[in-house]
Coordinates of C-alpha atoms in Angstrom, one line a residue:
X23 CA -15.6 14.3 -9.0
X24 CA -15.2 16.5 -5.9
X25 CA -18.3 18.5 -7.0
X26 CA -20.2 15.3 -7.1
X27 CA -18.5 14.3 -3.7
X28 CA -17.0 11.3 -5.3
X29 CA -13.5 9.8 -5.7
X30 CA -11.6 7.2 -7.9
X31 CA -8.8 5.2 -6.9
X32 CA -6.0 7.6 -7.1
X33 CA -7.8 10.2 -5.5
X34 CA -8.9 7.8 -2.5
X35 CA -5.2 7.1 -2.0
X36 CA -4.4 10.7 -2.2
X37 CA -6.9 11.4 0.5
X38 CA -5.6 8.7 2.6
X39 CA -1.9 9.9 2.5
X40 CA -3.1 13.5 3.1
X41 CA -4.9 12.7 6.1
X42 CA -1.6 11.1 7.6
X43 CA 0.3 14.0 6.8
X44 CA -2.1 16.3 8.2
X45 CA -2.0 14.2 11.4
X46 CA 1.7 14.3 11.7
X47 CA 2.4 10.8 10.1
X48 CA 5.3 10.4 7.6
X49 CA 4.2 8.8 4.5
X50 CA 6.7 6.9 2.2
X51 CA 6.1 5.3 -1.3
X52 CA 9.0 4.0 -3.3
X53 CA 8.9 1.5 -6.1
X54 CA 9.2 1.6 -10.1
X55 CA 7.2 4.6 -11.7
X56 CA 5.5 5.2 -8.4
X57 CA 5.7 9.1 -8.7
X58 CA 3.3 9.0 -11.6
X59 CA 1.9 5.4 -11.1
X60 CA 2.9 2.9 -13.6
X61 CA -0.7 3.4 -15.2
X62 CA -0.3 7.1 -15.1
X63 CA -3.0 7.5 -12.5
X64 CA -1.0 8.9 -9.6
X65 CA 0.7 12.2 -10.7
X66 CA 2.4 12.9 -7.4
X67 CA 5.6 14.9 -8.7
X68 CA 5.2 17.7 -11.0
X69 CA 8.2 18.2 -13.4
X70 CA 9.2 21.7 -14.7
X71 CA 9.2 21.5 -18.4
X72 CA 11.7 24.6 -18.6
X73 CA 14.0 23.7 -15.8
X74 CA 15.8 20.2 -15.8
X75 CA 15.4 18.4 -12.5
X76 CA 13.2 21.0 -11.0
X77 CA 10.2 19.1 -9.4
X78 CA 7.4 19.7 -7.1
X79 CA 5.5 17.4 -4.9
X80 CA 2.2 19.2 -4.0
X81 CA 1.4 16.9 -1.1
X82 CA 4.5 18.2 0.9
X83 CA 2.7 21.8 0.7
X84 CA -0.6 21.1 2.1
X85 CA -0.4 22.5 5.8
X86 CA 2.2 24.3 7.6
X87 CA 2.6 21.7 10.2
X88 CA 2.2 18.4 8.4
X89 CA 4.4 15.5 8.3
X90 CA 6.7 15.0 5.3
X91 CA 5.4 12.8 2.4
X92 CA 8.5 11.0 0.6
X93 CA 7.9 9.6 -2.8
X94 CA 10.7 8.1 -5.1
X95 CA 11.2 6.0 -8.2
X96 CA 13.3 3.0 -7.6
X97 CA 15.6 1.0 -9.9
X98 CA 14.4 -2.5 -10.9
X99 CA 16.1 -4.0 -7.9
X100 CA 13.2 -5.4 -5.9
X101 CA 15.1 -7.6 -3.8
X102 CA 17.3 -4.6 -2.5
X103 CA 14.8 -1.9 -2.6
X104 CA 12.0 -3.9 -0.7
X105 CA 14.9 -5.1 2.0
X106 CA 15.5 -1.5 2.5
X107 CA 11.8 -0.4 2.9
X108 CA 11.3 -3.4 5.1
X109 CA 14.1 -1.9 7.5
X110 CA 12.7 1.4 7.1
X111 CA 9.4 0.3 8.3
X112 CA 10.9 -1.6 11.3
X113 CA 12.9 1.3 12.4
X114 CA 9.6 3.9 11.9
X115 CA 6.8 1.9 13.0
X116 CA 4.5 5.1 13.4
X117 CA 5.1 5.6 9.6
X118 CA 3.2 4.4 6.7
X119 CA 5.9 2.8 4.4
X120 CA 4.6 1.5 1.0
X121 CA 6.7 -0.3 -1.8
X122 CA 4.7 -0.9 -5.1
X123 CA 5.8 -3.4 -7.8
X124 CA 5.5 -1.9 -11.2
X125 CA 3.5 -5.3 -12.0
X126 CA 2.4 -7.4 -9.4
X127 CA 4.3 -10.4 -10.0
X128 CA 7.5 -8.1 -10.2
X129 CA 7.7 -9.2 -6.5
X130 CA 9.4 -12.6 -7.7
X131 CA 13.0 -11.2 -7.5
X132 CA 12.1 -10.0 -3.9
X133 CA 10.8 -13.4 -3.0
X134 CA 13.3 -14.3 -0.4
X135 CA 12.6 -11.0 1.3
X136 CA 8.8 -12.0 1.3
X137 CA 9.5 -15.5 2.2
X138 CA 12.2 -15.3 4.8
X139 CA 11.4 -12.0 6.7
X140 CA 8.0 -10.4 5.9
X141 CA 5.7 -13.6 5.9
X142 CA 7.5 -15.1 9.3
X143 CA 8.9 -12.1 11.0
X144 CA 6.7 -12.4 13.8
X145 CA 6.9 -15.9 14.4
X146 CA 10.7 -15.9 13.9
X147 CA 11.7 -12.6 15.8
X148 CA 8.6 -11.6 17.6
X149 CA 8.9 -8.3 15.7
X150 CA 6.1 -6.3 14.3
X151 CA 6.4 -4.7 10.7
X152 CA 3.7 -2.5 9.1
X153 CA 5.2 -2.5 5.3
X154 CA 2.5 -2.2 2.7
X155 CA 3.1 -4.2 -0.5
X156 CA 1.2 -2.6 -3.6
X157 CA 1.0 -5.4 -6.3
X158 CA -0.9 -4.1 -9.2
X159 CA -2.3 -7.1 -11.4
X160 CA -5.0 -8.4 -13.5
X161 CA -5.7 -9.9 -16.9
X162 CA -5.4 -7.0 -19.1
X163 CA -3.9 -8.5 -22.1
X164 CA -0.2 -7.5 -21.1
X165 CA 1.2 -10.8 -21.4
X166 CA 3.2 -13.0 -19.1
X167 CA 5.1 -11.3 -15.8
X168 CA 2.4 -8.7 -16.0
X169 CA -0.9 -10.3 -15.4
X170 CA -1.0 -12.0 -11.9
X171 CA 0.6 -11.2 -8.6
X172 CA -0.1 -14.6 -7.8
X173 CA -2.3 -14.0 -4.7
X174 CA -2.2 -17.9 -4.3
X175 CA 1.4 -17.7 -2.9
X176 CA 0.5 -15.2 -0.4
X177 CA -2.6 -17.1 0.9
X178 CA -0.5 -20.4 0.8
X179 CA 1.9 -18.5 3.4
X180 CA -0.6 -17.4 5.5
X181 CA -0.7 -18.9 9.0
X182 CA -3.4 -21.2 10.0
X183 CA -3.4 -22.6 13.6
X184 CA -5.9 -25.4 13.8
X185 CA -5.9 -25.2 17.5
X186 CA -6.9 -21.6 17.4
X187 CA -10.4 -20.5 18.4
X188 CA -10.7 -17.0 17.3
X189 CA -14.5 -16.4 18.4
X190 CA -14.4 -13.9 21.3
X191 CA -15.5 -10.8 22.3
X192 CA -12.4 -9.1 20.6
X193 CA -12.7 -11.5 17.4
X194 CA -12.0 -9.0 14.7
X195 CA -8.9 -7.4 16.5
X196 CA -7.6 -10.9 17.5
X197 CA -7.8 -12.6 14.3
X198 CA -5.7 -9.7 12.7
X199 CA -3.2 -9.8 15.6
X200 CA -2.7 -13.4 15.4
X201 CA -2.3 -13.5 11.6
X202 CA 1.2 -13.4 10.2
X203 CA 0.1 -10.8 7.4
X204 CA -3.1 -9.3 5.8
X205 CA -3.9 -10.0 2.3
X206 CA -6.6 -7.7 0.7
X207 CA -8.1 -7.5 -2.8
X208 CA -9.9 -4.0 -2.6
X209 CA -12.9 -3.5 -5.0
X210 CA -13.8 0.1 -4.2
X211 CA -11.6 3.2 -3.7
X212 CA -13.1 3.5 -0.1
X213 CA -12.0 0.0 0.7
X214 CA -8.5 1.2 -0.1
X215 CA -8.9 4.4 1.6
X216 CA -9.8 2.6 4.8
X217 CA -7.4 -0.4 4.5
X218 CA -4.5 2.3 4.3
X219 CA -6.1 4.1 7.3
X220 CA -6.2 1.0 9.6
X221 CA -2.7 0.1 8.9
X222 CA -1.8 2.8 11.1
X223 CA -4.6 3.1 13.3
X224 CA -4.3 -0.6 14.5
X225 CA -2.8 -0.9 18.0
X226 CA -0.1 -3.1 16.5
X227 CA 1.7 -3.6 13.1
X228 CA 1.1 -6.3 10.4
X229 CA 2.2 -6.4 6.9
X230 CA -0.3 -5.6 4.4
X231 CA -0.5 -7.1 0.9
X232 CA -2.5 -5.0 -1.3
X233 CA -3.4 -6.8 -4.8
X234 CA -4.3 -3.3 -6.3
X235 CA -6.2 -3.1 -9.8
X236 CA -5.2 -2.1 -13.2
X237 CA -8.7 -1.7 -15.1
X238 CA -10.4 -0.4 -12.0
X239 CA -8.2 2.7 -11.8
X240 CA -10.2 4.4 -14.5
X241 CA -13.5 2.2 -14.6
X242 CA -16.6 4.7 -14.4
X243 CA -18.1 2.3 -11.8
X244 CA -15.0 1.9 -9.5
X245 CA -15.9 5.1 -7.7
X246 CA -17.0 5.6 -3.9
X247 CA -18.9 8.5 -2.4
X248 CA -17.5 10.9 0.2
X249 CA -20.0 9.5 2.7
X250 CA -18.3 6.0 2.2
X251 CA -14.8 7.3 3.6
X252 CA -16.1 8.6 7.0
X253 CA -15.7 7.0 10.4
X254 CA -18.2 4.0 11.0

């Protein structure tokens, strides 16, 4: 792929994370099976086949003066884990803090964290938070609780002020600033790369809900060129 100057979903994520580490920005990823990715696409932790519990995270050995990359599998305790990551993102606004559900609708057991703290945090406590929720979903025949991350719930909980007139010189930035969170459904690896980069480059913090794919992880047409991942 690199010889052909193209990236797939996993490599776009790797490049987004790696670019932050090079810039001194801590990246943290937790959730079920995040070290390899639920669909075995990520491979961020290597395990020694001869020595028990001996592991290596290659992304922590890219540059001499880089920021740390923390990646850790968590238990199926979404309520507690997402609450912890929300607090970590609050305390470290300059870090990229991501929580990934094993399947998108596994966020159901963390629903009170999403409803009470993430969706309304800015309106209730005037606090910004840049936590990222990665919710893989799609109708791939995996049955109940494995098919949909319920994007309609997130859209229903998005604020909509009928008195706000967003069209101005700073329309794009003001639109992002006024919303309570950002909900995206990326269709190309370049989309995903840029939305992760923007999460830190914005002058403020906002929760990001990413409805990540399953079939697109390996789809031959779900590729992006290097040219689509530069500035502009």
